[in-house]
Coordinates of C-alpha atoms in Angstrom, one line a residue:
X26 CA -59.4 216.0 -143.3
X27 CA -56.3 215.1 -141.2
X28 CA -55.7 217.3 -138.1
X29 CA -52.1 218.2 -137.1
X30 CA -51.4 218.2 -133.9
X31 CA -48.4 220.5 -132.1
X32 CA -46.3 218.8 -129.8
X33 CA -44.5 220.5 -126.4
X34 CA -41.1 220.7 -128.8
X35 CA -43.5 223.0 -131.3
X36 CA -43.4 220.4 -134.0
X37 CA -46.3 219.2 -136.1
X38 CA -47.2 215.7 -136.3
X39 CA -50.4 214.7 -138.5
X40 CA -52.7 212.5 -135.8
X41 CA -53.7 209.1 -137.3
X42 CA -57.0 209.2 -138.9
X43 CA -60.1 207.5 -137.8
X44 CA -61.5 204.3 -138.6
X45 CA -64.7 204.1 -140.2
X46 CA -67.7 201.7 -138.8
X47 CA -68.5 199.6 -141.8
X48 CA -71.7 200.3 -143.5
X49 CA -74.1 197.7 -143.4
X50 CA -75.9 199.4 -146.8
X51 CA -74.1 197.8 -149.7
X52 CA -74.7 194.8 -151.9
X53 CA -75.8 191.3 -150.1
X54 CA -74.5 188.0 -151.7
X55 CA -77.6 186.5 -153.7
X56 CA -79.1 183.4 -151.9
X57 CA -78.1 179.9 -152.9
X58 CA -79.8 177.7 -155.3
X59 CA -83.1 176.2 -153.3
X60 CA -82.8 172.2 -152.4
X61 CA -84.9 171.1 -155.4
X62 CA -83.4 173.0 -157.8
X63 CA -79.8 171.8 -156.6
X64 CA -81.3 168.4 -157.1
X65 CA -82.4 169.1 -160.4
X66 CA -79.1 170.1 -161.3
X67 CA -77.4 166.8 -159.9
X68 CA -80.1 164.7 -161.7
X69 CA -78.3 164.2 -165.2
X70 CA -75.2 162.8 -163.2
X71 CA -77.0 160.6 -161.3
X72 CA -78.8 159.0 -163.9
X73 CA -75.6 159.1 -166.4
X74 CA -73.8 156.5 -163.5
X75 CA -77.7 154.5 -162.4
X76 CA -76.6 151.8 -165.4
X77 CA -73.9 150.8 -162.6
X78 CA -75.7 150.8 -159.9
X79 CA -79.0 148.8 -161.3
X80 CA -76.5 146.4 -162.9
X81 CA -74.5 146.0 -159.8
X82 CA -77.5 145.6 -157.5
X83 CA -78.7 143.0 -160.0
X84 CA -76.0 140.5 -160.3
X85 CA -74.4 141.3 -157.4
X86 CA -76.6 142.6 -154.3
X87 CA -79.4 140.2 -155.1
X88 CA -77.5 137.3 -156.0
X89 CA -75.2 137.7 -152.6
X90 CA -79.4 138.2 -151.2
X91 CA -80.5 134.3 -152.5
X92 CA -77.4 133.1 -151.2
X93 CA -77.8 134.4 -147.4
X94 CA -81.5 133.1 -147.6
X95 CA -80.7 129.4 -149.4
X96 CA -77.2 129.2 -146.8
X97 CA -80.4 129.1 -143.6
X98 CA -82.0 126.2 -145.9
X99 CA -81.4 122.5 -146.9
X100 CA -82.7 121.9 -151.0
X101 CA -81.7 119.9 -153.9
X102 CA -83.4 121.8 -156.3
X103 CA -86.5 120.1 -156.7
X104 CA -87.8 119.1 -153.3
X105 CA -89.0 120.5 -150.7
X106 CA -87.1 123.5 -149.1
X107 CA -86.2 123.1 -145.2
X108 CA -85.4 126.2 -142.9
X109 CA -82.5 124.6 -140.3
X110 CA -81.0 127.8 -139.8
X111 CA -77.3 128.4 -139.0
X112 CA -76.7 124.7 -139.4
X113 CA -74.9 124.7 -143.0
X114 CA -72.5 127.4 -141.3
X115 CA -72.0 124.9 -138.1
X116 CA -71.2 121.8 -140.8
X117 CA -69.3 123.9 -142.8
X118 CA -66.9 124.7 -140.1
X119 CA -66.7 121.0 -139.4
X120 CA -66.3 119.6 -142.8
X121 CA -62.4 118.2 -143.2
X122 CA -63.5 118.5 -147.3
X123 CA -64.0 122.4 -146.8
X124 CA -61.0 122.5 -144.9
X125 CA -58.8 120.8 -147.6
X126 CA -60.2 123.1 -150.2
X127 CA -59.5 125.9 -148.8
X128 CA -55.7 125.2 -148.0
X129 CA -55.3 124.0 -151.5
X130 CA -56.9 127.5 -152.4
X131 CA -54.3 129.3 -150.9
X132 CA -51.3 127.4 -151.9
X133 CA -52.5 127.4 -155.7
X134 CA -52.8 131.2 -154.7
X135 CA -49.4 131.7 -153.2
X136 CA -47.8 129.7 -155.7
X137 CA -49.5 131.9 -158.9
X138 CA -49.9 135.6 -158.0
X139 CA -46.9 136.2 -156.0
X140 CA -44.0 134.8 -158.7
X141 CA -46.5 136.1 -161.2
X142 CA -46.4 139.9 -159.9
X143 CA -42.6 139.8 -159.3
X144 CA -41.7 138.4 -162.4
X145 CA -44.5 140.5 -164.6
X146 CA -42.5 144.1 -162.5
X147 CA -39.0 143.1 -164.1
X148 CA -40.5 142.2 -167.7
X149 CA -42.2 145.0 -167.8
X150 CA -39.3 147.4 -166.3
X151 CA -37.1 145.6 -169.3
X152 CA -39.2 146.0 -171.8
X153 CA -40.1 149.8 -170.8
X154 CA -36.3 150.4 -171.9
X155 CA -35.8 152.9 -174.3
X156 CA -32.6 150.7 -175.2
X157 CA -34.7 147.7 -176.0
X158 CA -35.2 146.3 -179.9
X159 CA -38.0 144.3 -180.9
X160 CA -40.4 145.4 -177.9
X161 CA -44.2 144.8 -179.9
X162 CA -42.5 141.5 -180.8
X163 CA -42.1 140.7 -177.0
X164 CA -45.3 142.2 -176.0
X165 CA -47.5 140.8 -178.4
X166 CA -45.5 136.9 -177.3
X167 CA -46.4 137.9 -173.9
X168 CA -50.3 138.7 -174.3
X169 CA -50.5 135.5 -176.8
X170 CA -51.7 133.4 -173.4
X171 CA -54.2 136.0 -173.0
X172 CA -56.6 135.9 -175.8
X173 CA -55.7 131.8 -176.1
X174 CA -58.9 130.1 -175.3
X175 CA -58.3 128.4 -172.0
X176 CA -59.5 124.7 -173.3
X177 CA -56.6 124.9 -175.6
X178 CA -54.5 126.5 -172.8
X179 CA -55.6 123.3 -170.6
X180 CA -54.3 120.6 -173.5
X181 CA -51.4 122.2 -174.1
X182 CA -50.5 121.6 -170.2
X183 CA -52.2 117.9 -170.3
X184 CA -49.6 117.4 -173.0
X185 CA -46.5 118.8 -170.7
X186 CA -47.4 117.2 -167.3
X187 CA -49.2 113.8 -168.7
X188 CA -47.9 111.2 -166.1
X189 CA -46.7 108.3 -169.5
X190 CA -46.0 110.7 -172.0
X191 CA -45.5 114.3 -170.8
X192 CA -42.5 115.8 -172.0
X193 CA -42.0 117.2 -168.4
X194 CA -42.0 113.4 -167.2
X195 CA -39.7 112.4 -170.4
X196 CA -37.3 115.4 -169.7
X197 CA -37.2 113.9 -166.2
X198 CA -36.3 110.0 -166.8
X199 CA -33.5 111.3 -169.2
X200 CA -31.7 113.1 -166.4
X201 CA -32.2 110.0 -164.7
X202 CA -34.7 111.2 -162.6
X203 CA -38.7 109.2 -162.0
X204 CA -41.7 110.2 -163.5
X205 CA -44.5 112.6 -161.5
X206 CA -48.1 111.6 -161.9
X207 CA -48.3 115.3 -161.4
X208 CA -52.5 115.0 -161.2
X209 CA -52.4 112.1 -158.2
X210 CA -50.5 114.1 -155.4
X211 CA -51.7 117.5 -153.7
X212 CA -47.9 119.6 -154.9
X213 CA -48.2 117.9 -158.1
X214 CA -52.0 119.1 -159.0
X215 CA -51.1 122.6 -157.5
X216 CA -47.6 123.0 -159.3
X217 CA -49.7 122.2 -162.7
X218 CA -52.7 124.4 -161.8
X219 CA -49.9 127.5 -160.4
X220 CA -48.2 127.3 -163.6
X221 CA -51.4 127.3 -165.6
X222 CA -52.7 130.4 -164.0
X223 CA -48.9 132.0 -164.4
X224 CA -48.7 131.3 -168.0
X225 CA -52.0 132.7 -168.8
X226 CA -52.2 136.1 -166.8
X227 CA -48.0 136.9 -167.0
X228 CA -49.0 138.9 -170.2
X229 CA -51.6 141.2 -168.8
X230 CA -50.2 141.9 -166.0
X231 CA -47.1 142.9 -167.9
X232 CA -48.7 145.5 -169.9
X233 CA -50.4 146.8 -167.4
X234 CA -47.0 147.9 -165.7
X235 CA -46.0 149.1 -168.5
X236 CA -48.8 151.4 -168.8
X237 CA -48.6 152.3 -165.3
X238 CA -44.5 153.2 -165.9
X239 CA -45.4 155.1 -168.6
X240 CA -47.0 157.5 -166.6
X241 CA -43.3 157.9 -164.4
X242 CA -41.9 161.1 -165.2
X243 CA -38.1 160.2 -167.2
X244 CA -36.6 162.9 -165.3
X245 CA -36.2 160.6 -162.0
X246 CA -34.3 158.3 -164.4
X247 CA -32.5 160.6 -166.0
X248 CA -31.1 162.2 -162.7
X249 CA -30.4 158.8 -161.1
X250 CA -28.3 157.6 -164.4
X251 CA -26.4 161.1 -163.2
X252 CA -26.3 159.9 -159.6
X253 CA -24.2 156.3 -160.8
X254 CA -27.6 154.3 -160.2
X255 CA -27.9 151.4 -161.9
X256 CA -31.0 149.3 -163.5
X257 CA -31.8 147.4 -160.0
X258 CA -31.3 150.8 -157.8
X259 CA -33.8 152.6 -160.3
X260 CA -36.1 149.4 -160.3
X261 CA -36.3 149.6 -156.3
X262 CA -35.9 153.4 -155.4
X263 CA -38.0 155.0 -158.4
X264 CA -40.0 152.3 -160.0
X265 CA -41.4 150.5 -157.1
X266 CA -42.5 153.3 -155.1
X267 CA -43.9 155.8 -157.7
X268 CA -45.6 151.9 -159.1
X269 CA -47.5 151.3 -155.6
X270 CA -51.0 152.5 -156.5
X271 CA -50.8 150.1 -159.8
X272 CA -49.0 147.5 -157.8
X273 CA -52.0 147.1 -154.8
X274 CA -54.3 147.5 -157.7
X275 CA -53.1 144.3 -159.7
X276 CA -52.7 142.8 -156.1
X277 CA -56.9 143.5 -155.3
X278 CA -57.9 142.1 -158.7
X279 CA -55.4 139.0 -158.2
X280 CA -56.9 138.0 -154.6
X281 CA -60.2 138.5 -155.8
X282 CA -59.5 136.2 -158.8
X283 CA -57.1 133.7 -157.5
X284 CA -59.2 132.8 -154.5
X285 CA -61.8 132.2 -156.6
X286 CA -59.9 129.6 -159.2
X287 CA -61.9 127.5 -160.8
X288 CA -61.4 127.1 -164.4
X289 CA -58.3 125.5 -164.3
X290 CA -58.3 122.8 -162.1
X291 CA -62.5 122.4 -163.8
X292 CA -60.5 122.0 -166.7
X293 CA -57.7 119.8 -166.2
X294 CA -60.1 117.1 -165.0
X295 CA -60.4 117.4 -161.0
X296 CA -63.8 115.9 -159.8
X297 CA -64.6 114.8 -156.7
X298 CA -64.7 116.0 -153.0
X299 CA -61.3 114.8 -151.9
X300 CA -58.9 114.8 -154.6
X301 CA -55.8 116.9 -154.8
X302 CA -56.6 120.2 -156.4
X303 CA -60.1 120.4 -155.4
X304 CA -60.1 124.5 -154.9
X305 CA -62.8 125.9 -152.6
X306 CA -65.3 127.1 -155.6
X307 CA -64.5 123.5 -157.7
X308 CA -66.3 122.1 -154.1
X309 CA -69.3 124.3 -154.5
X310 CA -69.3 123.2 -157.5
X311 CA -70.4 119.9 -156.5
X312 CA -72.7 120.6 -154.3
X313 CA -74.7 122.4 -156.8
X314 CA -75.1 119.6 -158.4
X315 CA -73.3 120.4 -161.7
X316 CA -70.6 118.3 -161.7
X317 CA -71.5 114.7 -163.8
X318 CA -68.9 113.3 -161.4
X319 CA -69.9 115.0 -158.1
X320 CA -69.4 112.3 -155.3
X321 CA -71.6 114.1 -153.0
X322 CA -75.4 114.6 -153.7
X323 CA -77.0 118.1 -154.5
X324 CA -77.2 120.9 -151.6
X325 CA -78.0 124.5 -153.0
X326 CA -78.0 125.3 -149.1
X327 CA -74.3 123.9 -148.3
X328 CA -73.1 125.6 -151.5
X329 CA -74.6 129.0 -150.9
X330 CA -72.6 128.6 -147.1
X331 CA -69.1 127.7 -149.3
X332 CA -70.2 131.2 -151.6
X333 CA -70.3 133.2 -148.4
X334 CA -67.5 131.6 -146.7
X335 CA -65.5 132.5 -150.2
X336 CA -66.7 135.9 -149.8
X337 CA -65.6 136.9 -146.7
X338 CA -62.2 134.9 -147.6
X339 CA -61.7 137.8 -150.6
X340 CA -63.3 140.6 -148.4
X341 CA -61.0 139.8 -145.7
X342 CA -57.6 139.5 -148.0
X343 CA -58.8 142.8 -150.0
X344 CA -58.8 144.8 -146.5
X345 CA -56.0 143.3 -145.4
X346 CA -54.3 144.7 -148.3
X347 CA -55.8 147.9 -148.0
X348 CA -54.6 148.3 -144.6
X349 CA -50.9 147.3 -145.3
X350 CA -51.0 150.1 -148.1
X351 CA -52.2 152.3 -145.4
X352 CA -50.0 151.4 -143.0
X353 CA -46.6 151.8 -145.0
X354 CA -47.9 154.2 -147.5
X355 CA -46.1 156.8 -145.8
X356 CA -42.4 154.9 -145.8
X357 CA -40.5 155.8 -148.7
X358 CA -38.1 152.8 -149.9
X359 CA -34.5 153.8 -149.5

């Protein structure tokens, strides 16, 4: 019980009562699960995502494996293997061929992906409009490119840009401009291989915006329409920003695929080690010994040194755009 305590003015005040020392005698938490039984427990997820892994370390750990160990070697194939160490590396950084390639890579790249994002954000904001008639009609024209097999694809273009009777050529001699043997000159061969690679992945990438500005909630809209903004205001200060994840997304998979072009330019006819559209996979290519026209002779060495030297061309470009997420992730566009 309470005690009351009288004060010198003779009035009662109750003193504060005591606290208790907590008893150490009541229930303990029950001990964890034991290491092997918490492994247990993980096991089913582990082996649900091993088909992955053992696929992944298959054709792509092993693989990138052979390569480092042929790229210390000199072989055609059939002969005898010689060890000469770091010397396909030494003539790969000398090689005016490699050099060539790789600057014809990255225009062909700069040319395709960026138009091909910028252009594939607008469609696809255009066609996300509720306002808009017709939309499967213009999606499905879109993906057409898609699932066209590239061989066709290829003809179709042979047919635009052929240097006598290309319709490009012809639409050019009747403004009264010359003829382009698009194939003989470096811009020629990567204008024709740019648009090639533009025409045939501007479909996917629209749909994939779309689905990734599905997910935007039509509230923002809604209260910008409120605000007086306007279809480029809500493209820029809504669209954009809330779009970034999807946009660095399609930016990863579009390094990783246009510095590795190959089928277009393999397709259109470019052979040889210094012709204009000679991409930097076309050149290993040749030194695998593939090619029926390869000028150069068969070096599974020298090309496994072009596969790494691609490699850390994509791993580099992939950080780099990893970083500049990073780094201006936290700006909001105003």
């Amino acid at each position: 019980m309470t005690k009351v305590v009288d004060t010198s003015m003779g009035a009662s005040i109750p003193a504060r009562p005591t606290a208790r020392r907590p008893t150490t005698d009541g229930p303990r938490p029950a001990p964890g699960p034991s290491r092997p039984r918490r492994w247990r427990s993980y096991l089913a997820s582990y082996l649900a995502i091993s088909p992955f892994f053992v696929l992944f370390a298959v054709f792509g750990v092993f693989p990138l494996g052979i390569a480092a160990y042929l790229s210390l070697h000199t072989w055609d194939g059939i002969g005898t293997m010689h060890f000469v160490g770091f010397e396909q590396f030494h003539r790969l950084l000398e090689d005016s061929q490699f050099w060539q390639s790789l600057v014809t890579t990255i225009e062909i790249f700069a040319m395709s992906q960026a138009p091909m994002v910028v252009a594939a954000l607008v469609a696809a904001f255009v066609l996300s409009s509720d306002r808009l008639r017709f939309r499967g009609v213009y999606q499905t024209v879109y993906f057409l490119p898609q699932v066209t097999s590239i061989v066709v694809i290829a003809i179709v273009f042979q047919s635009l840009f052929g240097g006598n009777f290309g319709m490009i050529n012809r639409l050019l001699v009747s403004v009264g401009l010359p003829s382009v043997d698009w194939m003989a000159s470096t811009w020629g061969a990567n204008t024709m291989i740019a648009l090639m690679i533009i025409w045939r992945g501007f479909g996917y990438l629209v749909i994939f915006f779309m689905a990734g500005m599905a997910t935007i909630p039509p509230e923002l809209y809604e209260a910008a329409e409120l605000d007086g903004a306007g279809g480029p205001r809500k493209l820029w200060s809504i669209t954009l920003p809330m779009m970034r994840p999807t946009i660095v997304f399609a930016l990863l998979t579009g390094i990783v695929g246009g510095l590795q072009v190959f089928t277009e330019p393999q397709i259109l006819g470019v052979s040889g080690t210094s012709v204009p559209g000679m991409t930097m996979m076309l050149l290993q290519y040749q030194y695998l010994g593939q090619s029926q026209s390869a000028s150069v002779g068969a070096d599974l060495g020298y090309a496994s040194a072009i596969g790494w030297a691609v490699f850390a061309l994509v791993t580099l470009a992939s950080l780099g755009t990893l970083l500049m997420r990073r780094v201006t992730g936290h700006k909001e566009v105003i």
